[in-house]
Amino acid sequence: MRLFILIAAIANNQVTGIAQQYILSDNSSVILKGSSTVNTFTCACLEEWPVLSPVLQPGDNQVAFSNANLIIAIKNLDCGNRMMNKDLQSTLHADKYPTITVSLMTATGTGLGLINGAWQTLQAQLKIQLNGQENAYWTVINAKKIDDHNIQFRGTLNLKMTDFKIVPPRPFLGMIVVHDEMEVALDLYIHRVN
């Protein structure tokens, strides 16, 4: 998700008060994964990624963020077929709450900056708004500097539908049970535009 691009400022120790702008390249992916009693499913995010300019407040090996919000239209989650897309939209109550908002709140790192070609571990606190509910999560992000303008981030965020007061669906008269747990898998390629 676009918010992880903001971690690039920490990863490169570019917390200078100068606004940096970042975009996700086209080979980035954000995938929602889930399962049921009969199979697994994946839904890819088909959003276009605009340029973001976060506001950073540096601290001791930690940065607090504001203006770091990602809004995903639920209708832009593609599960591979029209019926699954419709089921996902219904399950997430997209008619009443059409978007998912992800806000990057805080990020911590090693303080060493990224070295070309070497993976480093960062932690990010995210606030997620879904179905009219809001929850905060910490997640581990692996980051690798590709060159002076490009960074790759990989990570997963584990969620439960019930955390957002969503009842996991039971299609076919309850014969199939969709599991409560979901995983958001990220593989993001970030490009600094200024």
mmCIF file of N, CA and C in Angstrom, residues 18-146:
data_model
loop_
_atom_site.group_PDB
_atom_site.id
_atom_site.type_symbol
_atom_site.label_atom_id
_atom_site.label_comp_id
_atom_site.label_asym_id
_atom_site.label_seq_id
_atom_site.Cartn_x
_atom_site.Cartn_y
_atom_site.Cartn_z
ATOM 1 N N ILE A 18 12.436 18.458 4.802
ATOM 2 C CA ILE A 18 12.193 18.738 3.392
ATOM 3 C C ILE A 18 11.211 17.706 2.873
ATOM 4 N N ALA A 19 10.167 18.164 2.211
ATOM 5 C CA ALA A 19 9.146 17.239 1.717
ATOM 6 C C ALA A 19 9.721 16.369 0.608
ATOM 7 N N GLN A 20 9.609 15.079 0.788
ATOM 8 C CA GLN A 20 9.979 14.118 -0.244
ATOM 9 C C GLN A 20 8.688 13.588 -0.838
ATOM 10 N N GLN A 21 8.710 13.287 -2.116
ATOM 11 C CA GLN A 21 7.535 12.726 -2.763
ATOM 12 C C GLN A 21 7.893 11.359 -3.320
ATOM 13 N N TYR A 22 6.944 10.429 -3.177
ATOM 14 C CA TYR A 22 7.174 9.048 -3.575
ATOM 15 C C TYR A 22 5.983 8.521 -4.365
ATOM 16 N N ILE A 23 6.260 7.578 -5.253
ATOM 17 C CA ILE A 23 5.200 6.856 -5.956
ATOM 18 C C ILE A 23 5.544 5.375 -5.961
ATOM 19 N N LEU A 24 4.519 4.550 -6.101
ATOM 20 C CA LEU A 24 4.714 3.114 -6.280
ATOM 21 C C LEU A 24 4.871 2.834 -7.763
ATOM 22 N N SER A 25 5.832 1.999 -8.114
ATOM 23 C CA SER A 25 5.976 1.624 -9.520
ATOM 24 C C SER A 25 4.952 0.551 -9.873
ATOM 25 N N ASP A 26 4.742 0.354 -11.166
ATOM 26 C CA ASP A 26 3.698 -0.551 -11.644
ATOM 27 C C ASP A 26 3.911 -2.008 -11.258
ATOM 28 N N ASN A 27 5.144 -2.417 -10.979
ATOM 29 C CA ASN A 27 5.363 -3.818 -10.614
ATOM 30 C C ASN A 27 5.133 -4.088 -9.127
ATOM 31 N N SER A 28 4.604 -3.123 -8.400
ATOM 32 C CA SER A 28 4.235 -3.323 -6.993
ATOM 33 C C SER A 28 2.947 -4.133 -6.894
ATOM 34 N N SER A 29 2.806 -4.861 -5.792
ATOM 35 C CA SER A 29 1.559 -5.608 -5.591
ATOM 36 C C SER A 29 1.102 -5.516 -4.142
ATOM 37 N N VAL A 30 -0.206 -5.436 -3.978
ATOM 38 C CA VAL A 30 -0.879 -5.499 -2.684
ATOM 39 C C VAL A 30 -1.974 -6.540 -2.857
ATOM 40 N N ILE A 31 -1.876 -7.632 -2.096
ATOM 41 C CA ILE A 31 -2.788 -8.760 -2.290
ATOM 42 C C ILE A 31 -3.429 -9.148 -0.967
ATOM 43 N N LEU A 32 -4.743 -9.281 -0.982
ATOM 44 C CA LEU A 32 -5.514 -9.769 0.155
ATOM 45 C C LEU A 32 -5.678 -11.274 -0.016
ATOM 46 N N LYS A 33 -5.299 -12.034 1.015
ATOM 47 C CA LYS A 33 -5.405 -13.494 0.953
ATOM 48 C C LYS A 33 -6.347 -13.973 2.042
ATOM 49 N N GLY A 34 -7.120 -14.991 1.724
ATOM 50 C CA GLY A 34 -8.030 -15.588 2.688
ATOM 51 C C GLY A 34 -8.273 -17.043 2.343
ATOM 52 N N SER A 35 -9.082 -17.695 3.164
ATOM 53 C CA SER A 35 -9.375 -19.107 2.915
ATOM 54 C C SER A 35 -10.757 -19.455 3.451
ATOM 55 N N SER A 36 -11.239 -20.594 2.986
ATOM 56 C CA SER A 36 -12.512 -21.142 3.459
ATOM 57 C C SER A 36 -12.302 -22.626 3.710
ATOM 58 N N THR A 37 -13.367 -23.294 4.066
ATOM 59 C CA THR A 37 -13.260 -24.734 4.308
ATOM 60 C C THR A 37 -13.024 -25.513 3.027
ATOM 61 N N VAL A 38 -13.156 -24.887 1.858
ATOM 62 C CA VAL A 38 -12.953 -25.619 0.600
ATOM 63 C C VAL A 38 -11.805 -25.097 -0.265
ATOM 64 N N ASN A 39 -11.364 -23.849 -0.087
ATOM 65 C CA ASN A 39 -10.264 -23.358 -0.912
ATOM 66 C C ASN A 39 -9.649 -22.094 -0.332
ATOM 67 N N THR A 40 -8.661 -21.566 -1.050
ATOM 68 C CA THR A 40 -8.059 -20.285 -0.696
ATOM 69 C C THR A 40 -8.411 -19.282 -1.792
ATOM 70 N N PHE A 41 -8.274 -18.005 -1.477
ATOM 71 C CA PHE A 41 -8.533 -16.975 -2.476
ATOM 72 C C PHE A 41 -7.546 -15.832 -2.314
ATOM 73 N N THR A 42 -7.312 -15.132 -3.405
ATOM 74 C CA THR A 42 -6.477 -13.936 -3.391
ATOM 75 C C THR A 42 -7.198 -12.840 -4.165
ATOM 76 N N CYS A 43 -7.079 -11.630 -3.662
ATOM 77 C CA CYS A 43 -7.695 -10.473 -4.307
ATOM 78 C C CYS A 43 -6.625 -9.391 -4.437
ATOM 79 N N ALA A 44 -6.334 -8.990 -5.661
ATOM 80 C CA ALA A 44 -5.300 -7.993 -5.921
ATOM 81 C C ALA A 44 -5.899 -6.595 -5.943
ATOM 82 N N CYS A 45 -5.152 -5.650 -5.435
ATOM 83 C CA CYS A 45 -5.573 -4.249 -5.438
ATOM 84 C C CYS A 45 -5.217 -3.629 -6.782
ATOM 85 N N LEU A 46 -6.208 -3.068 -7.457
ATOM 86 C CA LEU A 46 -6.013 -2.481 -8.780
ATOM 87 C C LEU A 46 -6.022 -0.957 -8.738
ATOM 88 N N GLU A 47 -5.595 -0.382 -7.637
ATOM 89 C CA GLU A 47 -5.568 1.077 -7.488
ATOM 90 C C GLU A 47 -4.472 1.699 -8.346
ATOM 91 N N GLU A 48 -4.664 2.940 -8.724
ATOM 92 C CA GLU A 48 -3.588 3.738 -9.286
ATOM 93 C C GLU A 48 -2.953 4.469 -8.111
ATOM 94 N N TRP A 49 -1.649 4.610 -8.140
ATOM 95 C CA TRP A 49 -0.919 5.118 -6.991
ATOM 96 C C TRP A 49 -0.481 6.561 -7.219
ATOM 97 N N PRO A 50 -1.132 7.523 -6.583
ATOM 98 C CA PRO A 50 -0.725 8.924 -6.759
ATOM 99 C C PRO A 50 0.527 9.245 -5.940
ATOM 100 N N VAL A 51 1.118 10.369 -6.219
ATOM 101 C CA VAL A 51 2.263 10.855 -5.458
ATOM 102 C C VAL A 51 1.782 11.277 -4.073
ATOM 103 N N LEU A 52 2.545 10.910 -3.042
ATOM 104 C CA LEU A 52 2.233 11.320 -1.674
ATOM 105 C C LEU A 52 3.377 12.144 -1.111
ATOM 106 N N SER A 53 3.036 13.113 -0.286
ATOM 107 C CA SER A 53 4.023 13.947 0.397
ATOM 108 C C SER A 53 3.702 13.933 1.884
ATOM 109 N N PRO A 54 4.274 12.994 2.634
ATOM 110 C CA PRO A 54 3.948 12.878 4.053
ATOM 111 C C PRO A 54 4.595 13.977 4.886
ATOM 112 N N VAL A 55 4.025 14.203 6.062
ATOM 113 C CA VAL A 55 4.617 15.087 7.055
ATOM 114 C C VAL A 55 5.215 14.190 8.127
ATOM 115 N N LEU A 56 6.508 14.367 8.399
ATOM 116 C CA LEU A 56 7.221 13.508 9.332
ATOM 117 C C LEU A 56 7.657 14.293 10.558
ATOM 118 N N GLN A 57 7.546 13.670 11.728
ATOM 119 C CA GLN A 57 8.024 14.245 12.976
ATOM 120 C C GLN A 57 9.060 13.287 13.556
ATOM 121 N N PRO A 58 10.363 13.584 13.414
ATOM 122 C CA PRO A 58 11.384 12.651 13.881
ATOM 123 C C PRO A 58 11.459 12.576 15.397
ATOM 124 N N GLY A 59 11.844 11.392 15.877
ATOM 125 C CA GLY A 59 12.074 11.150 17.293
ATOM 126 C C GLY A 59 13.270 10.231 17.430
ATOM 127 N N ASP A 60 13.457 9.635 18.600
ATOM 128 C CA ASP A 60 14.558 8.708 18.820
ATOM 129 C C ASP A 60 14.295 7.402 18.090
ATOM 130 N N ASN A 61 14.983 7.203 16.969
ATOM 131 C CA ASN A 61 14.858 5.982 16.166
ATOM 132 C C ASN A 61 13.410 5.690 15.791
ATOM 133 N N GLN A 62 12.602 6.728 15.719
ATOM 134 C CA GLN A 62 11.181 6.576 15.408
ATOM 135 C C GLN A 62 10.703 7.845 14.711
ATOM 136 N N VAL A 63 9.755 7.680 13.813
ATOM 137 C CA VAL A 63 9.175 8.828 13.129
ATOM 138 C C VAL A 63 7.663 8.721 13.214
ATOM 139 N N ALA A 64 7.015 9.817 13.609
ATOM 140 C CA ALA A 64 5.552 9.881 13.610
ATOM 141 C C ALA A 64 5.124 10.557 12.308
ATOM 142 N N PHE A 65 3.998 10.111 11.761
ATOM 143 C CA PHE A 65 3.529 10.604 10.474
ATOM 144 C C PHE A 65 2.168 11.266 10.610
ATOM 145 N N SER A 66 1.923 12.250 9.773
ATOM 146 C CA SER A 66 0.581 12.771 9.553
ATOM 147 C C SER A 66 0.433 12.977 8.047
ATOM 148 N N ASN A 67 -0.787 13.120 7.607
ATOM 149 C CA ASN A 67 -1.072 13.246 6.177
ATOM 150 C C ASN A 67 -0.535 12.044 5.403
ATOM 151 N N ALA A 68 -0.633 10.877 6.020
ATOM 152 C CA ALA A 68 -0.113 9.649 5.414
ATOM 153 C C ALA A 68 -1.243 8.630 5.306
ATOM 154 N N ASN A 69 -2.260 8.983 4.552
ATOM 155 C CA ASN A 69 -3.458 8.149 4.446
ATOM 156 C C ASN A 69 -3.593 7.558 3.053
ATOM 157 N N LEU A 70 -3.893 6.289 3.023
ATOM 158 C CA LEU A 70 -4.166 5.573 1.785
ATOM 159 C C LEU A 70 -5.636 5.196 1.788
ATOM 160 N N ILE A 71 -6.335 5.547 0.734
ATOM 161 C CA ILE A 71 -7.751 5.192 0.630
ATOM 162 C C ILE A 71 -7.910 4.237 -0.544
ATOM 163 N N ILE A 72 -8.391 3.031 -0.248
ATOM 164 C CA ILE A 72 -8.581 1.990 -1.257
ATOM 165 C C ILE A 72 -10.071 1.791 -1.468
ATOM 166 N N ALA A 73 -10.507 1.925 -2.699
ATOM 167 C CA ALA A 73 -11.905 1.637 -3.027
ATOM 168 C C ALA A 73 -12.079 0.118 -3.058
ATOM 169 N N ILE A 74 -13.008 -0.394 -2.271
ATOM 170 C CA ILE A 74 -13.231 -1.841 -2.198
ATOM 171 C C ILE A 74 -13.566 -2.402 -3.574
ATOM 172 N N LYS A 75 -14.230 -1.626 -4.406
ATOM 173 C CA LYS A 75 -14.572 -2.097 -5.755
ATOM 174 C C LYS A 75 -13.328 -2.351 -6.601
ATOM 175 N N ASN A 76 -12.159 -1.836 -6.178
ATOM 176 C CA ASN A 76 -10.914 -2.043 -6.919
ATOM 177 C C ASN A 76 -10.122 -3.249 -6.435
ATOM 178 N N LEU A 77 -10.712 -4.077 -5.583
ATOM 179 C CA LEU A 77 -10.096 -5.345 -5.189
ATOM 180 C C LEU A 77 -10.613 -6.417 -6.140
ATOM 181 N N ASP A 78 -9.704 -7.038 -6.878
ATOM 182 C CA ASP A 78 -10.067 -8.020 -7.899
ATOM 183 C C ASP A 78 -9.677 -9.418 -7.440
ATOM 184 N N CYS A 79 -10.675 -10.268 -7.239
ATOM 185 C CA CYS A 79 -10.468 -11.638 -6.763
ATOM 186 C C CYS A 79 -10.402 -12.651 -7.907
ATOM 187 N N GLY A 80 -10.421 -12.195 -9.130
ATOM 188 C CA GLY A 80 -10.257 -13.097 -10.257
ATOM 189 C C GLY A 80 -11.530 -13.470 -10.984
ATOM 190 N N ASN A 81 -12.676 -13.282 -10.351
ATOM 191 C CA ASN A 81 -13.940 -13.495 -11.063
ATOM 192 C C ASN A 81 -15.013 -12.592 -10.464
ATOM 193 N N ARG A 82 -15.987 -12.290 -11.279
ATOM 194 C CA ARG A 82 -17.020 -11.317 -10.918
ATOM 195 C C ARG A 82 -17.797 -11.728 -9.666
ATOM 196 N N MET A 83 -18.119 -13.013 -9.537
ATOM 197 C CA MET A 83 -18.904 -13.471 -8.382
ATOM 198 C C MET A 83 -18.130 -13.298 -7.073
ATOM 199 N N MET A 84 -16.839 -13.652 -7.076
ATOM 200 C CA MET A 84 -16.033 -13.464 -5.866
ATOM 201 C C MET A 84 -15.878 -11.983 -5.538
ATOM 202 N N ASN A 85 -15.717 -11.146 -6.564
ATOM 203 C CA ASN A 85 -15.630 -9.700 -6.323
ATOM 204 C C ASN A 85 -16.905 -9.196 -5.653
ATOM 205 N N LYS A 86 -18.044 -9.642 -6.159
ATOM 206 C CA LYS A 86 -19.335 -9.242 -5.592
ATOM 207 C C LYS A 86 -19.474 -9.741 -4.152
ATOM 208 N N ASP A 87 -19.064 -10.987 -3.898
ATOM 209 C CA ASP A 87 -19.121 -11.537 -2.542
ATOM 210 C C ASP A 87 -18.230 -10.754 -1.582
ATOM 211 N N LEU A 88 -17.017 -10.403 -2.035
ATOM 212 C CA LEU A 88 -16.110 -9.633 -1.187
ATOM 213 C C LEU A 88 -16.713 -8.270 -0.872
ATOM 214 N N GLN A 89 -17.252 -7.598 -1.876
ATOM 215 C CA GLN A 89 -17.861 -6.288 -1.660
ATOM 216 C C GLN A 89 -19.032 -6.376 -0.690
ATOM 217 N N SER A 90 -19.816 -7.430 -0.803
ATOM 218 C CA SER A 90 -20.938 -7.630 0.113
ATOM 219 C C SER A 90 -20.441 -7.897 1.532
ATOM 220 N N THR A 91 -19.447 -8.770 1.667
ATOM 221 C CA THR A 91 -18.898 -9.113 2.982
ATOM 222 C C THR A 91 -18.322 -7.893 3.683
ATOM 223 N N LEU A 92 -17.635 -7.033 2.929
ATOM 224 C CA LEU A 92 -17.005 -5.842 3.511
ATOM 225 C C LEU A 92 -17.953 -4.648 3.598
ATOM 226 N N HIS A 93 -19.239 -4.865 3.260
ATOM 227 C CA HIS A 93 -20.270 -3.826 3.326
ATOM 228 C C HIS A 93 -19.890 -2.592 2.510
ATOM 229 N N ALA A 94 -19.412 -2.842 1.277
ATOM 230 C CA ALA A 94 -18.953 -1.757 0.411
ATOM 231 C C ALA A 94 -20.062 -0.787 0.030
ATOM 232 N N ASP A 95 -21.320 -1.227 0.094
ATOM 233 C CA ASP A 95 -22.417 -0.312 -0.218
ATOM 234 C C ASP A 95 -22.513 0.806 0.815
ATOM 235 N N LYS A 96 -22.229 0.489 2.081
ATOM 236 C CA LYS A 96 -22.293 1.480 3.157
ATOM 237 C C LYS A 96 -20.923 2.107 3.441
ATOM 238 N N TYR A 97 -19.861 1.300 3.354
ATOM 239 C CA TYR A 97 -18.492 1.749 3.620
ATOM 240 C C TYR A 97 -17.631 1.389 2.410
ATOM 241 N N PRO A 98 -17.614 2.221 1.369
ATOM 242 C CA PRO A 98 -16.997 1.845 0.091
ATOM 243 C C PRO A 98 -15.472 1.847 0.057
ATOM 244 N N THR A 99 -14.832 2.299 1.130
ATOM 245 C CA THR A 99 -13.371 2.376 1.102
ATOM 246 C C THR A 99 -12.744 1.747 2.342
ATOM 247 N N ILE A 100 -11.487 1.419 2.190
ATOM 248 C CA ILE A 100 -10.625 1.018 3.300
ATOM 249 C C ILE A 100 -9.580 2.120 3.415
ATOM 250 N N THR A 101 -9.402 2.663 4.613
ATOM 251 C CA THR A 101 -8.389 3.690 4.824
ATOM 252 C C THR A 101 -7.280 3.116 5.682
ATOM 253 N N VAL A 102 -6.061 3.250 5.192
ATOM 254 C CA VAL A 102 -4.883 2.801 5.927
ATOM 255 C C VAL A 102 -4.034 4.034 6.194
ATOM 256 N N SER A 103 -3.714 4.267 7.460
ATOM 257 C CA SER A 103 -2.909 5.427 7.847
ATOM 258 C C SER A 103 -1.623 4.949 8.493
ATOM 259 N N LEU A 104 -0.505 5.436 7.994
ATOM 260 C CA LEU A 104 0.780 5.157 8.625
ATOM 261 C C LEU A 104 0.920 6.112 9.798
ATOM 262 N N MET A 105 1.060 5.558 11.001
ATOM 263 C CA MET A 105 1.123 6.377 12.212
ATOM 264 C C MET A 105 2.565 6.591 12.677
ATOM 265 N N THR A 106 3.305 5.487 12.798
ATOM 266 C CA THR A 106 4.654 5.518 13.346
ATOM 267 C C THR A 106 5.490 4.467 12.637
ATOM 268 N N ALA A 107 6.769 4.733 12.486
ATOM 269 C CA ALA A 107 7.686 3.727 11.957
ATOM 270 C C ALA A 107 8.992 3.803 12.725
ATOM 271 N N THR A 108 9.592 2.648 12.935
ATOM 272 C CA THR A 108 10.883 2.564 13.606
ATOM 273 C C THR A 108 11.825 1.761 12.733
ATOM 274 N N GLY A 109 13.114 2.041 12.863
ATOM 275 C CA GLY A 109 14.111 1.330 12.070
ATOM 276 C C GLY A 109 15.398 1.190 12.841
ATOM 277 N N THR A 110 16.401 0.711 12.145
ATOM 278 C CA THR A 110 17.689 0.479 12.787
ATOM 279 C C THR A 110 18.451 1.771 13.012
ATOM 280 N N GLY A 111 18.065 2.820 12.290
ATOM 281 C CA GLY A 111 18.797 4.075 12.391
ATOM 282 C C GLY A 111 20.057 4.098 11.551
ATOM 283 N N LEU A 112 20.338 3.005 10.859
ATOM 284 C CA LEU A 112 21.555 2.916 10.063
ATOM 285 C C LEU A 112 21.354 3.334 8.619
ATOM 286 N N GLY A 113 20.129 3.472 8.178
ATOM 287 C CA GLY A 113 19.865 3.739 6.770
ATOM 288 C C GLY A 113 19.986 2.452 5.975
ATOM 289 N N LEU A 114 19.519 2.483 4.762
ATOM 290 C CA LEU A 114 19.564 1.286 3.928
ATOM 291 C C LEU A 114 20.852 1.237 3.123
ATOM 292 N N ILE A 115 21.349 0.029 2.952
ATOM 293 C CA ILE A 115 22.542 -0.227 2.153
ATOM 294 C C ILE A 115 22.083 -0.883 0.860
ATOM 295 N N ASN A 116 22.642 -0.479 -0.272
ATOM 296 C CA ASN A 116 22.257 -1.073 -1.556
ATOM 297 C C ASN A 116 22.298 -2.593 -1.495
ATOM 298 N N GLY A 117 21.192 -3.228 -1.893
ATOM 299 C CA GLY A 117 21.128 -4.678 -2.023
ATOM 300 C C GLY A 117 20.956 -5.459 -0.741
ATOM 301 N N ALA A 118 20.934 -4.819 0.420
ATOM 302 C CA ALA A 118 20.823 -5.537 1.698
ATOM 303 C C ALA A 118 19.441 -5.307 2.309
ATOM 304 N N TRP A 119 18.786 -6.394 2.717
ATOM 305 C CA TRP A 119 17.481 -6.282 3.373
ATOM 306 C C TRP A 119 17.676 -5.829 4.808
ATOM 307 N N GLN A 120 16.820 -4.920 5.273
ATOM 308 C CA GLN A 120 16.788 -4.481 6.664
ATOM 309 C C GLN A 120 15.350 -4.512 7.150
ATOM 310 N N THR A 121 15.189 -4.675 8.456
ATOM 311 C CA THR A 121 13.867 -4.799 9.058
ATOM 312 C C THR A 121 13.437 -3.476 9.686
ATOM 313 N N LEU A 122 12.207 -3.075 9.381
ATOM 314 C CA LEU A 122 11.573 -1.896 9.960
ATOM 315 C C LEU A 122 10.253 -2.332 10.579
ATOM 316 N N GLN A 123 9.742 -1.556 11.518
ATOM 317 C CA GLN A 123 8.418 -1.816 12.070
ATOM 318 C C GLN A 123 7.546 -0.598 11.825
ATOM 319 N N ALA A 124 6.294 -0.865 11.470
ATOM 320 C CA ALA A 124 5.360 0.221 11.185
ATOM 321 C C ALA A 124 4.065 0.004 11.952
ATOM 322 N N GLN A 125 3.520 1.088 12.503
ATOM 323 C CA GLN A 125 2.202 1.038 13.121
ATOM 324 C C GLN A 125 1.211 1.631 12.130
ATOM 325 N N LEU A 126 0.197 0.833 11.804
ATOM 326 C CA LEU A 126 -0.829 1.237 10.853
ATOM 327 C C LEU A 126 -2.172 1.322 11.546
ATOM 328 N N LYS A 127 -2.956 2.303 11.162
ATOM 329 C CA LYS A 127 -4.346 2.396 11.613
ATOM 330 C C LYS A 127 -5.211 2.072 10.402
ATOM 331 N N ILE A 128 -6.107 1.110 10.552
ATOM 332 C CA ILE A 128 -6.953 0.683 9.446
ATOM 333 C C ILE A 128 -8.402 0.968 9.781
ATOM 334 N N GLN A 129 -9.100 1.628 8.848
ATOM 335 C CA GLN A 129 -10.535 1.879 8.966
ATOM 336 C C GLN A 129 -11.241 1.037 7.915
ATOM 337 N N LEU A 130 -12.149 0.199 8.391
ATOM 338 C CA LEU A 130 -12.891 -0.709 7.523
ATOM 339 C C LEU A 130 -14.238 -0.967 8.171
ATOM 340 N N ASN A 131 -15.292 -0.938 7.399
ATOM 341 C CA ASN A 131 -16.634 -1.230 7.905
ATOM 342 C C ASN A 131 -17.024 -0.314 9.070
ATOM 343 N N GLY A 132 -16.568 0.923 9.031
ATOM 344 C CA GLY A 132 -16.901 1.867 10.091
ATOM 345 C C GLY A 132 -16.151 1.636 11.391
ATOM 346 N N GLN A 133 -15.199 0.720 11.390
ATOM 347 C CA GLN A 133 -14.400 0.400 12.571
ATOM 348 C C GLN A 133 -12.953 0.816 12.322
ATOM 349 N N GLU A 134 -12.203 1.004 13.416
ATOM 350 C CA GLU A 134 -10.815 1.442 13.304
ATOM 351 C C GLU A 134 -9.957 0.637 14.273
ATOM 352 N N ASN A 135 -8.846 0.087 13.774
ATOM 353 C CA ASN A 135 -7.917 -0.678 14.603
ATOM 354 C C ASN A 135 -6.491 -0.326 14.227
ATOM 355 N N ALA A 136 -5.587 -0.414 15.201
ATOM 356 C CA ALA A 136 -4.161 -0.169 14.960
ATOM 357 C C ALA A 136 -3.402 -1.488 15.047
ATOM 358 N N TYR A 137 -2.405 -1.628 14.197
ATOM 359 C CA TYR A 137 -1.589 -2.842 14.138
ATOM 360 C C TYR A 137 -0.124 -2.458 13.963
ATOM 361 N N TRP A 138 0.767 -3.258 14.533
ATOM 362 C CA TRP A 138 2.195 -3.168 14.248
ATOM 363 C C TRP A 138 2.529 -4.296 13.286
ATOM 364 N N THR A 139 3.369 -4.018 12.320
ATOM 365 C CA THR A 139 3.796 -5.049 11.380
ATOM 366 C C THR A 139 5.268 -4.859 11.035
ATOM 367 N N VAL A 140 5.917 -5.952 10.670
ATOM 368 C CA VAL A 140 7.320 -5.933 10.267
ATOM 369 C C VAL A 140 7.387 -5.750 8.753
ATOM 370 N N ILE A 141 8.256 -4.858 8.330
ATOM 371 C CA ILE A 141 8.482 -4.594 6.911
ATOM 372 C C ILE A 141 9.964 -4.809 6.621
ATOM 373 N N ASN A 142 10.268 -5.576 5.580
ATOM 374 C CA ASN A 142 11.646 -5.738 5.122
ATOM 375 C C ASN A 142 11.874 -4.763 3.982
ATOM 376 N N ALA A 143 12.989 -4.041 4.045
ATOM 377 C CA ALA A 143 13.275 -3.002 3.062
ATOM 378 C C ALA A 143 14.657 -3.219 2.458
ATOM 379 N N LYS A 144 14.762 -2.922 1.161
ATOM 380 C CA LYS A 144 16.040 -3.036 0.455
ATOM 381 C C LYS A 144 16.192 -1.852 -0.489
ATOM 382 N N LYS A 145 17.316 -1.166 -0.376
ATOM 383 C CA LYS A 145 17.618 -0.052 -1.276
ATOM 384 C C LYS A 145 18.132 -0.625 -2.596
ATOM 385 N N ILE A 146 17.466 -0.268 -3.687
ATOM 386 C CA ILE A 146 17.877 -0.720 -5.015
ATOM 387 C C ILE A 146 18.906 0.257 -5.590
#
